XYZ file of N, CA and C in Angstrom:
699
model
N -17.836 60.819 -23.544
C -17.473 59.680 -22.727
C -16.419 58.848 -23.447
N -15.680 58.066 -22.671
C -14.693 57.162 -23.248
C -15.348 55.830 -23.589
N -15.033 55.323 -24.770
C -15.508 54.015 -25.185
C -14.316 53.145 -25.540
N -14.440 51.858 -25.294
C -13.487 50.876 -25.783
C -14.160 50.153 -26.941
N -13.497 50.110 -28.078
C -14.018 49.459 -29.278
C -13.040 48.360 -29.662
N -13.493 47.111 -29.649
C -12.638 45.991 -30.032
C -13.066 45.467 -31.394
N -12.112 45.393 -32.313
C -12.418 44.921 -33.664
C -11.430 43.838 -34.056
N -11.924 42.879 -34.819
C -11.075 41.903 -35.485
C -11.015 42.292 -36.954
N -9.804 42.372 -37.502
C -9.649 42.889 -38.853
C -8.542 42.144 -39.586
N -8.570 42.173 -40.926
C -7.486 41.548 -41.686
C -6.164 42.235 -41.376
N -5.124 41.442 -41.142
C -3.806 41.986 -40.815
C -3.053 42.260 -42.112
N -3.474 43.322 -42.783
C -2.817 43.706 -44.033
C -2.767 45.230 -44.113
N -1.809 45.765 -44.860
C -1.656 47.219 -44.941
C -2.931 47.912 -45.403
N -3.262 48.992 -44.719
C -4.409 49.803 -45.114
C -5.668 49.571 -44.313
N -5.847 48.353 -43.775
C -7.094 48.059 -43.066
C -7.194 48.853 -41.763
N -6.093 48.918 -41.024
C -6.110 49.692 -39.779
C -6.415 51.150 -40.055
N -5.871 51.678 -41.146
C -6.166 53.064 -41.515
C -7.636 53.261 -41.845
N -8.240 52.281 -42.525
C -9.671 52.362 -42.827
C -10.505 52.420 -41.547
N -10.153 51.572 -40.581
C -10.878 51.569 -39.314
C -10.729 52.907 -38.616
N -9.513 53.445 -38.581
C -9.274 54.725 -37.919
C -10.056 55.851 -38.599
N -10.071 55.858 -39.928
C -10.825 56.891 -40.646
C -12.319 56.770 -40.371
N -12.812 55.552 -40.335
C -14.235 55.343 -40.077
C -14.610 55.828 -38.678
N -13.756 55.562 -37.696
C -14.013 56.050 -36.348
C -14.065 57.578 -36.337
N -13.131 58.208 -37.053
C -13.115 59.668 -37.092
C -14.345 60.249 -37.761
N -14.763 59.662 -38.885
C -15.948 60.140 -39.596
C -17.198 60.008 -38.723
N -17.251 58.949 -37.916
C -18.409 58.738 -37.044
C -18.428 59.695 -35.857
N -17.310 60.402 -35.614
C -17.265 61.359 -34.515
C -16.390 60.954 -33.355
N -15.674 59.830 -33.490
C -14.839 59.342 -32.400
C -13.438 59.933 -32.506
N -12.898 60.358 -31.371
C -11.534 60.866 -31.290
C -10.668 59.766 -30.658
N -9.763 59.188 -31.441
C -8.969 58.053 -30.969
C -7.942 58.527 -29.939
N -7.950 57.859 -28.772
C -6.999 58.162 -27.712
C -5.809 57.210 -27.765
N -6.093 55.930 -28.011
C -5.027 54.933 -28.018
C -5.492 53.682 -28.752
N -4.519 52.977 -29.335
C -4.779 51.703 -30.000
C -3.848 50.661 -29.386
N -4.415 49.511 -29.009
C -3.633 48.411 -28.441
C -3.892 47.167 -29.289
N -2.826 46.544 -29.763
C -2.937 45.302 -30.528
C -2.917 44.138 -29.540
N -4.006 43.396 -29.472
C -4.103 42.258 -28.566
C -3.572 40.977 -29.186
N -3.732 40.848 -30.498
C -3.389 39.556 -31.125
C -3.156 39.749 -32.608
N -2.187 38.998 -33.130
C -1.985 38.866 -34.571
C -1.753 37.403 -34.860
N -2.678 36.800 -35.592
C -2.594 35.355 -35.813
C -3.369 34.988 -37.068
N -2.728 34.197 -37.916
C -3.404 33.673 -39.098
C -3.945 34.735 -40.036
N -3.215 35.833 -40.175
C -3.653 36.889 -41.079
C -4.737 37.786 -40.521
N -5.064 37.629 -39.241
C -6.073 38.459 -38.592
C -5.453 39.142 -37.376
N -5.987 40.285 -37.006
C -5.531 41.020 -35.832
C -6.736 41.392 -34.987
N -6.517 41.486 -33.687
C -7.535 41.956 -32.750
C -6.988 43.221 -32.095
N -7.684 44.334 -32.305
C -7.228 45.633 -31.806
C -8.271 46.256 -30.891
N -7.777 46.896 -29.841
C -8.630 47.690 -28.954
C -8.384 49.171 -29.222
N -9.456 49.891 -29.545
C -9.395 51.338 -29.701
C -10.078 51.984 -28.493
N -9.400 52.917 -27.858
C -10.052 53.743 -26.842
C -10.334 55.094 -27.484
N -11.594 55.511 -27.456
C -11.995 56.736 -28.158
C -12.825 57.621 -27.242
N -12.740 58.908 -27.504
C -13.662 59.862 -26.890
C -14.868 59.956 -27.803
N -16.040 59.682 -27.254
C -17.258 59.598 -28.057
C -18.245 60.666 -27.597
N -18.815 61.458 -28.551
C -19.806 62.479 -28.171
C -21.014 61.821 -27.500
N -21.394 62.310 -26.326
C -22.468 61.673 -25.570
C -23.794 61.636 -26.296
N -24.047 62.629 -27.148
C -25.336 62.688 -27.841
C -25.369 61.846 -29.112
N -24.229 61.354 -29.553
C -24.187 60.603 -30.804
C -24.667 59.168 -30.588
N -25.189 58.571 -31.628
C -25.694 57.211 -31.557
C -24.576 56.234 -31.918
N -24.394 55.249 -31.057
C -23.345 54.257 -31.281
C -23.647 53.427 -32.529
N -24.926 53.318 -32.883
C -25.290 52.538 -34.063
C -24.609 53.069 -35.322
N -24.396 54.373 -35.377
C -23.720 54.965 -36.536
C -22.288 54.459 -36.624
N -21.633 54.360 -35.485
C -20.263 53.846 -35.450
C -20.228 52.389 -35.885
N -21.149 51.585 -35.369
C -21.177 50.157 -35.697
C -21.449 49.933 -37.183
N -22.343 50.723 -37.744
C -22.665 50.571 -39.163
C -21.467 50.910 -40.037
N -20.733 51.946 -39.668
C -19.561 52.326 -40.445
C -18.483 51.249 -40.414
N -18.247 50.667 -39.247
C -17.228 49.619 -39.139
C -17.650 48.350 -39.868
N -18.942 48.019 -39.794
C -19.440 46.818 -40.451
C -19.323 46.914 -41.973
N -19.240 48.138 -42.504
C -19.154 48.315 -43.952
C -17.742 48.076 -44.489
N -16.756 47.948 -43.613
C -15.381 47.711 -44.060
C -15.205 46.208 -44.297
N -14.795 45.793 -45.475
C -14.655 44.355 -45.766
C -13.704 43.664 -44.784
N -14.173 42.549 -44.217
C -13.341 41.739 -43.344
C -13.271 42.193 -41.909
N -13.923 43.303 -41.554
C -13.863 43.836 -40.194
C -15.062 43.354 -39.391
N -14.805 42.886 -38.175
C -15.869 42.462 -37.263
C -15.716 43.211 -35.942
N -16.824 43.762 -35.464
C -16.817 44.444 -34.173
C -17.098 43.413 -33.087
N -16.136 43.229 -32.173
C -16.295 42.247 -31.098
C -16.944 42.838 -29.857
N -16.907 44.152 -29.715
C -17.533 44.765 -28.554
C -17.316 46.262 -28.514
N -18.277 46.957 -27.915
C -18.164 48.393 -27.640
C -18.694 48.611 -26.238
N -17.885 49.201 -25.376
C -18.327 49.400 -23.997
C -17.652 50.611 -23.391
N -18.216 51.101 -22.308
C -17.650 52.262 -21.616
C -16.301 51.905 -21.012
N -15.366 52.834 -21.090
C -14.039 52.630 -20.526
C -13.838 53.567 -19.338
N -13.195 53.041 -18.289
C -12.880 53.857 -17.125
C -11.747 54.818 -17.449
N -10.784 54.352 -18.217
C -9.629 55.184 -18.568
C -8.935 54.607 -19.779
N -7.805 55.213 -20.144
C -7.059 54.748 -21.298
C -6.377 53.422 -20.980
N -6.064 52.621 -21.994
C -5.393 51.341 -21.742
C -4.087 51.552 -20.998
N -3.750 50.597 -20.169
C -2.528 50.701 -19.381
C -1.562 49.597 -19.786
N -0.311 49.758 -19.412
C 0.731 48.822 -19.802
C 1.295 48.127 -18.576
N 2.318 47.296 -18.815
C 2.912 46.545 -17.716
C 3.539 47.448 -16.663
N 3.869 48.691 -17.029
C 4.425 49.608 -16.047
C 3.471 49.872 -14.900
N 2.185 49.974 -15.203
C 1.188 50.167 -14.156
C 1.048 48.912 -13.292
N 1.249 47.750 -13.880
C 1.196 46.512 -13.098
C 2.285 46.511 -12.035
N 3.493 46.899 -12.417
C 4.598 46.931 -11.463
C 4.335 47.953 -10.364
N 3.767 49.087 -10.725
C 3.457 50.104 -9.724
C 2.410 49.593 -8.739
N 1.406 48.881 -9.243
C 0.382 48.316 -8.367
C 0.991 47.313 -7.396
N 1.847 46.440 -7.875
C 2.472 45.456 -6.997
C 3.358 46.128 -5.951
N 3.987 47.228 -6.323
C 4.789 47.967 -5.348
C 3.903 48.556 -4.253
N 2.724 49.039 -4.621
C 1.785 49.564 -3.626
C 1.321 48.461 -2.679
N 1.060 47.282 -3.235
C 0.635 46.148 -2.406
C 1.742 45.763 -1.431
N 2.984 45.733 -1.910
C 4.106 45.383 -1.048
C 4.331 46.429 0.038
N 4.077 47.688 -0.281
C 4.295 48.762 0.696
C 3.243 48.768 1.789
N 2.038 48.268 1.481
C 0.957 48.254 2.474
C 0.213 46.923 2.377
N 0.849 45.833 2.805
C 0.232 44.511 2.639
C -1.050 44.326 3.430
N -1.252 45.083 4.491
C -2.484 44.946 5.274
C -3.712 45.247 4.421
N -3.565 46.137 3.455
C -4.666 46.474 2.543
C -4.394 45.951 1.141
N -3.541 44.941 1.031
C -3.095 44.491 -0.277
C -4.194 43.972 -1.172
N -5.075 43.113 -0.640
C -6.142 42.547 -1.468
C -7.117 43.642 -1.895
N -7.462 44.532 -0.979
C -8.368 45.628 -1.322
C -7.757 46.528 -2.385
N -6.457 46.787 -2.299
C -5.778 47.611 -3.299
C -5.836 46.951 -4.663
N -5.583 45.654 -4.712
C -5.640 44.918 -5.971
C -7.039 44.941 -6.561
N -8.043 44.685 -5.737
C -9.429 44.643 -6.206
C -9.859 45.991 -6.763
N -9.465 47.081 -6.116
C -9.855 48.411 -6.591
C -9.153 48.795 -7.889
N -7.922 48.304 -8.091
C -7.130 48.738 -9.238
C -7.408 47.948 -10.507
N -7.734 46.669 -10.373
C -7.834 45.786 -11.537
C -8.883 46.227 -12.569
N -10.065 46.711 -12.172
C -11.016 47.129 -13.217
C -10.454 48.187 -14.161
N -9.698 49.140 -13.639
C -9.102 50.148 -14.501
C -8.036 49.590 -15.416
N -7.288 48.596 -14.946
C -6.229 48.007 -15.754
C -6.780 47.168 -16.896
N -7.959 46.561 -16.699
C -8.503 45.620 -17.676
C -9.779 46.123 -18.350
N -10.032 47.421 -18.274
C -11.225 47.980 -18.911
C -12.482 47.229 -18.495
N -12.605 47.011 -17.193
C -13.751 46.298 -16.636
C -14.583 47.261 -15.787
N -15.737 46.777 -15.334
C -16.627 47.617 -14.537
C -16.384 47.477 -13.044
N -16.114 46.265 -12.589
C -15.911 46.064 -11.155
C -15.184 44.750 -10.911
N -14.784 44.560 -9.653
C -14.070 43.338 -9.293
C -14.361 42.999 -7.840
N -14.230 41.724 -7.509
C -14.354 41.270 -6.123
C -13.319 40.186 -5.863
N -12.883 40.110 -4.607
C -12.122 38.957 -4.136
C -13.129 38.029 -3.475
N -13.373 36.884 -4.099
C -14.385 35.944 -3.627
C -13.718 34.773 -2.927
N -14.378 34.295 -1.882
C -13.873 33.162 -1.118
C -14.773 31.957 -1.383
N -14.182 30.899 -1.937
C -14.917 29.681 -2.248
C -14.719 28.691 -1.103
N -15.790 28.052 -0.604
C -15.647 27.098 0.510
C -14.667 25.977 0.185
N -13.982 25.498 1.214
C -12.987 24.445 1.020
C -13.612 23.152 0.499
N -14.925 22.965 0.731
C -15.591 21.745 0.261
C -16.280 21.934 -1.080
N -15.758 22.907 -1.884
C -16.409 23.201 -3.157
C -16.450 21.979 -4.069
N -15.442 21.094 -4.003
C -15.392 19.945 -4.901
C -16.552 18.985 -4.650
N -17.015 18.900 -3.402
C -18.124 18.008 -3.078
C -19.465 18.587 -3.512
N -19.448 19.833 -3.973
C -20.690 20.465 -4.438
C -20.779 20.397 -5.965
N -20.265 19.301 -6.514
C -20.326 19.048 -7.964
C -19.599 20.127 -8.755
N -18.496 20.654 -8.167
C -17.653 21.589 -8.900
C -18.128 23.021 -8.881
N -19.240 23.333 -8.265
C -19.744 24.701 -8.240
C -19.437 25.322 -6.889
N -18.580 26.317 -6.885
C -18.230 26.973 -5.633
C -19.204 28.087 -5.302
N -19.897 27.968 -4.176
C -20.802 29.024 -3.725
C -19.947 30.046 -2.993
N -19.542 31.097 -3.684
C -18.547 32.024 -3.163
C -19.190 33.131 -2.341
N -18.417 33.638 -1.388
C -18.790 34.824 -0.626
C -17.785 35.920 -0.943
N -18.145 37.150 -0.658
C -17.323 38.297 -1.033
C -16.415 38.685 0.120
N -15.104 38.755 -0.173
C -14.153 39.236 0.815
C -13.917 40.723 0.690
N -13.663 41.195 -0.536
C -13.506 42.622 -0.839
C -14.201 42.900 -2.163
N -14.744 44.095 -2.319
C -15.395 44.498 -3.564
C -14.919 45.886 -3.956
N -14.778 46.126 -5.255
C -14.394 47.452 -5.729
C -15.575 48.406 -5.593
N -15.298 49.680 -5.737
C -16.315 50.691 -5.437
C -17.479 50.681 -6.407
N -17.326 50.140 -7.598
C -18.420 50.110 -8.566
C -19.152 48.775 -8.581
N -18.807 47.883 -7.699
C -19.451 46.568 -7.676
C -20.901 46.692 -7.221
N -21.826 45.956 -7.853
C -23.218 45.970 -7.390
C -23.325 45.343 -6.007
N -24.394 45.695 -5.304
C -24.623 45.173 -3.951
C -25.945 44.412 -3.941
N -25.901 43.085 -3.707
C -24.693 42.250 -3.635
C -24.127 41.997 -5.028
N -22.820 41.720 -5.120
C -22.228 41.456 -6.440
C -22.811 40.199 -7.069
N -22.966 40.235 -8.395
C -23.368 39.028 -9.126
C -22.112 38.194 -9.374
N -22.117 36.983 -8.891
C -20.940 36.134 -9.058
C -21.290 34.909 -9.895
N -20.417 34.555 -10.838
C -20.627 33.299 -11.575
C -20.294 32.124 -10.666
N -20.549 30.913 -11.150
C -20.181 29.717 -10.395
C -18.667 29.534 -10.501
N -17.985 29.868 -9.409
C -16.528 29.916 -9.419
C -15.947 28.629 -8.857
N -14.979 28.059 -9.557
C -14.181 26.954 -9.014
C -12.721 27.406 -9.037
N -12.028 27.318 -7.907
C -10.680 27.896 -7.805
C -9.596 27.011 -8.397
N -9.669 26.763 -9.701
C -8.711 25.861 -10.335
C -7.722 26.595 -11.231
N -8.212 27.428 -12.118
C -7.332 28.065 -13.098
C -7.932 29.393 -13.541
N -7.082 30.235 -14.091
C -7.549 31.504 -14.637
C -8.282 31.258 -15.950
N -9.394 31.945 -16.156
C -10.169 31.747 -17.371
C -11.189 32.867 -17.534
N -11.721 32.992 -18.742
C -12.824 33.907 -19.035
C -14.131 33.139 -18.954
N -15.198 33.838 -18.537
C -16.505 33.194 -18.392
C -17.592 34.135 -18.908
N -18.660 33.541 -19.416
C -19.849 34.287 -19.815
C -20.990 33.910 -18.887
N -21.559 34.895 -18.207
C -22.672 34.636 -17.314
C -23.969 34.477 -18.070
N -24.975 33.859 -17.456
C -26.258 33.663 -18.122
C -26.970 34.968 -18.436
N -26.597 36.047 -17.750
C -27.210 37.351 -17.983
C -26.472 38.170 -19.020
N -25.465 37.574 -19.675
C -24.731 38.280 -20.720
C -23.517 39.040 -20.231
N -23.264 39.061 -18.921
C -22.084 39.730 -18.390
C -20.852 38.857 -18.618
N -19.717 39.510 -18.852
C -18.461 38.808 -19.055
C -17.617 38.867 -17.787
N -16.959 37.746 -17.482
C -16.122 37.661 -16.282
C -14.756 37.099 -16.646
N -13.750 37.509 -15.859
C -12.444 36.859 -15.857
C -12.134 36.511 -14.414
N -11.686 35.282 -14.182
C -11.413 34.831 -12.816
C -9.996 34.277 -12.746
N -9.352 34.484 -11.590
C -7.998 33.967 -11.378
C -7.844 33.600 -9.912
N -7.413 32.369 -9.612
C -7.257 31.927 -8.225
C -5.936 32.397 -7.627
N -5.963 32.679 -6.322
C -4.742 33.038 -5.601
C -3.927 31.806 -5.215
N -4.548 30.627 -5.272
C -3.822 29.415 -4.963
C -3.829 29.034 -3.499
N -4.638 29.704 -2.698
C -4.749 29.339 -1.284
C -6.026 29.940 -0.718
N -6.499 29.329 0.346
C -7.655 29.814 1.111
C -8.926 29.927 0.281
N -9.002 29.229 -0.869
C -10.191 29.304 -1.716
C -10.463 30.679 -2.267
N -9.426 31.526 -2.345
C -9.601 32.923 -2.750
C -9.438 33.067 -4.259
N -10.395 33.754 -4.888
C -10.413 33.946 -6.334
C -10.716 35.410 -6.627
N -9.994 35.989 -7.568
C -10.299 37.350 -8.016
C -11.236 37.270 -9.217
N -12.371 37.945 -9.124
C -13.380 37.952 -10.183
C -13.502 39.375 -10.724
N -13.349 39.541 -12.037
C -13.458 40.838 -12.693
C -14.602 40.763 -13.695
N -15.412 41.832 -13.777
C -16.631 41.781 -14.591
C -16.731 42.954 -15.549
N -17.258 42.651 -16.726
C -17.725 43.672 -17.674
C -19.234 43.485 -17.811
N -19.979 44.514 -17.469
C -21.435 44.410 -17.471
C -21.989 44.517 -18.883
N -23.071 43.792 -19.105
C -23.798 43.880 -20.373
C -24.830 44.994 -20.256
N -24.689 46.021 -21.088
C -25.614 47.157 -21.077
C -26.064 47.449 -22.502
N -27.293 47.859 -22.654
C -27.858 48.179 -23.966
C -27.778 49.696 -24.157
N -27.353 50.193 -25.345
C -27.071 49.461 -26.596
C -25.631 48.964 -26.695
N -24.804 49.213 -25.663
C -23.415 48.772 -25.718
C -23.314 47.290 -25.393
N -22.330 46.643 -25.973
C -22.084 45.228 -25.708
C -20.597 45.039 -25.483
N -20.216 44.712 -24.255
C -18.802 44.542 -23.935
C -18.246 43.290 -24.592
N -16.961 43.340 -24.904
C -16.285 42.161 -25.456
C -15.897 41.219 -24.325
N -15.780 39.951 -24.662
C -15.275 38.976 -23.701
C -13.824 39.303 -23.360
N -13.377 38.840 -22.211
C -11.980 39.027 -21.843
C -11.096 38.192 -22.763
N -10.135 38.849 -23.372
C -9.205 38.180 -24.275
C -8.206 37.356 -23.452
N -7.629 36.337 -24.076
C -6.664 35.493 -23.367
C -5.481 36.306 -22.842
N -5.099 37.352 -23.559
C -4.023 38.226 -23.090
C -4.423 38.902 -21.781
N -5.676 39.315 -21.688
C -6.150 39.971 -20.467
C -6.254 38.980 -19.316
N -6.690 37.759 -19.608
C -6.766 36.732 -18.557
C -5.368 36.408 -18.037
N -4.397 36.293 -18.947
C -3.027 36.026 -18.526
C -2.482 37.164 -17.663
N -2.803 38.376 -18.027
C -2.344 39.530 -17.239
C -2.938 39.505 -15.844
N -4.227 39.185 -15.762
C -4.883 39.076 -14.461
C -4.225 37.978 -13.622
N -3.966 36.835 -14.238
C -3.358 35.717 -13.513
C -1.977 36.091 -12.985
N -1.196 36.810 -13.771
C 0.131 37.222 -13.329
C 0.049 38.173 -12.144
N -0.888 39.111 -12.178
C -1.066 40.031 -11.056
C -1.474 39.283 -9.792
N -2.379 38.325 -9.940
C -2.850 37.565 -8.782
C -1.731 36.706 -8.205
N -0.977 36.039 -9.065
C 0.122 35.196 -8.586
C 1.174 36.027 -7.859
N 1.536 37.172 -8.428
C 2.533 38.026 -7.786
C 2.017 38.562 -6.456
N 0.744 38.935 -6.414
C 0.159 39.435 -5.168
C 0.139 38.350 -4.105
N -0.133 37.100 -4.520
C -0.157 35.997 -3.569
C 1.212 35.781 -2.942
N 2.263 35.926 -3.731
C 3.621 35.779 -3.202
C 3.918 36.891 -2.204
N 3.488 38.106 -2.525
C 3.744 39.247 -1.638
C 2.969 39.118 -0.333
N 1.709 38.723 -0.424
C 0.827 38.754 0.745
C 0.925 37.501 1.602
N 1.237 36.349 1.015
C 1.440 35.143 1.798
C 0.276 34.801 2.705
N 0.554 34.623 3.990
C -0.453 34.182 4.961
C -1.582 35.187 5.152
N -1.376 36.425 4.759
C -2.451 37.412 4.912
C -3.688 37.037 4.107
N -3.504 36.259 3.063
C -4.647 35.847 2.251
C -5.615 34.988 3.048
N -5.118 34.283 4.044
C -5.989 33.423 4.848
C -6.993 34.230 5.670
N -6.731 35.530 5.833
C -7.603 36.375 6.644
C -8.739 36.998 5.841
N -8.676 36.914 4.509
C -9.719 37.519 3.671
C -11.011 36.761 3.834
N -12.054 37.462 4.188
C -13.357 36.842 4.383
C -13.542 36.173 5.719
N -12.501 36.144 6.543
C -12.624 35.537 7.866
C -13.398 36.465 8.802
N -14.213 35.947 9.700
C -14.942 36.825 10.624
C -13.982 37.561 11.536
N -14.304 38.802 11.897
C -13.417 39.565 12.762
C -13.296 38.922 14.133
N -12.125 39.063 14.729
C -11.877 38.529 16.065
C -12.333 39.532 17.103
N -13.217 39.089 17.986
C -13.753 39.961 19.042
C -13.013 39.693 20.346
N -12.478 40.739 20.921
C -11.773 40.614 22.174
C -12.695 40.920 23.324
N -12.837 39.982 24.249
C -13.713 40.169 25.400
C -12.870 40.582 26.602
N -13.218 41.696 27.177
C -12.487 42.180 28.355
C -13.357 42.148 29.589
């Protein structure tokens, strides 16, 4: 199976090689490495690895923990290899080519782009502010892996941000800027794996996709979650 392994490590020569060797010794075959952040002498890297299904993840965690200065921020199942901005442009082109299904296309694609489990386009009532800031959202579209009904955090359509649910699940949310519509992306908490929180780079990427989609779709966003129109003859 594919795993995503996020580690924070000292940004100095040799440390990345130590992490890579440790992953190999534990049985992981590295598919790709993505650097999320370099700041203050520390780096945050995402490794996507092929992991033997019968092997114990605890062995991998113990090996990484033995490297001085290395911290494991999360290990979770990955849908596919990390993607780049090129896939973002392709997704937006698909939305523009078929705007009638634009929101559904975005919702289905985002989990793969952000190494998440599922996503929904949630509609927050227009009177959410009078409910003490907690938007009781309903689901407009859900990706194919979303639970039924989806677990939604208390969403307020103000700004893009990462959230931690009370059940340990991680969320990233980004508002479309109209019709109370918010895109919610989730990484599920599963034992023995523990997903990492959404990094600020990932939240920014989600926000950019949502903003661009909103420009493309325009008034069509007002129809998401609206009851179907019945024609009486």
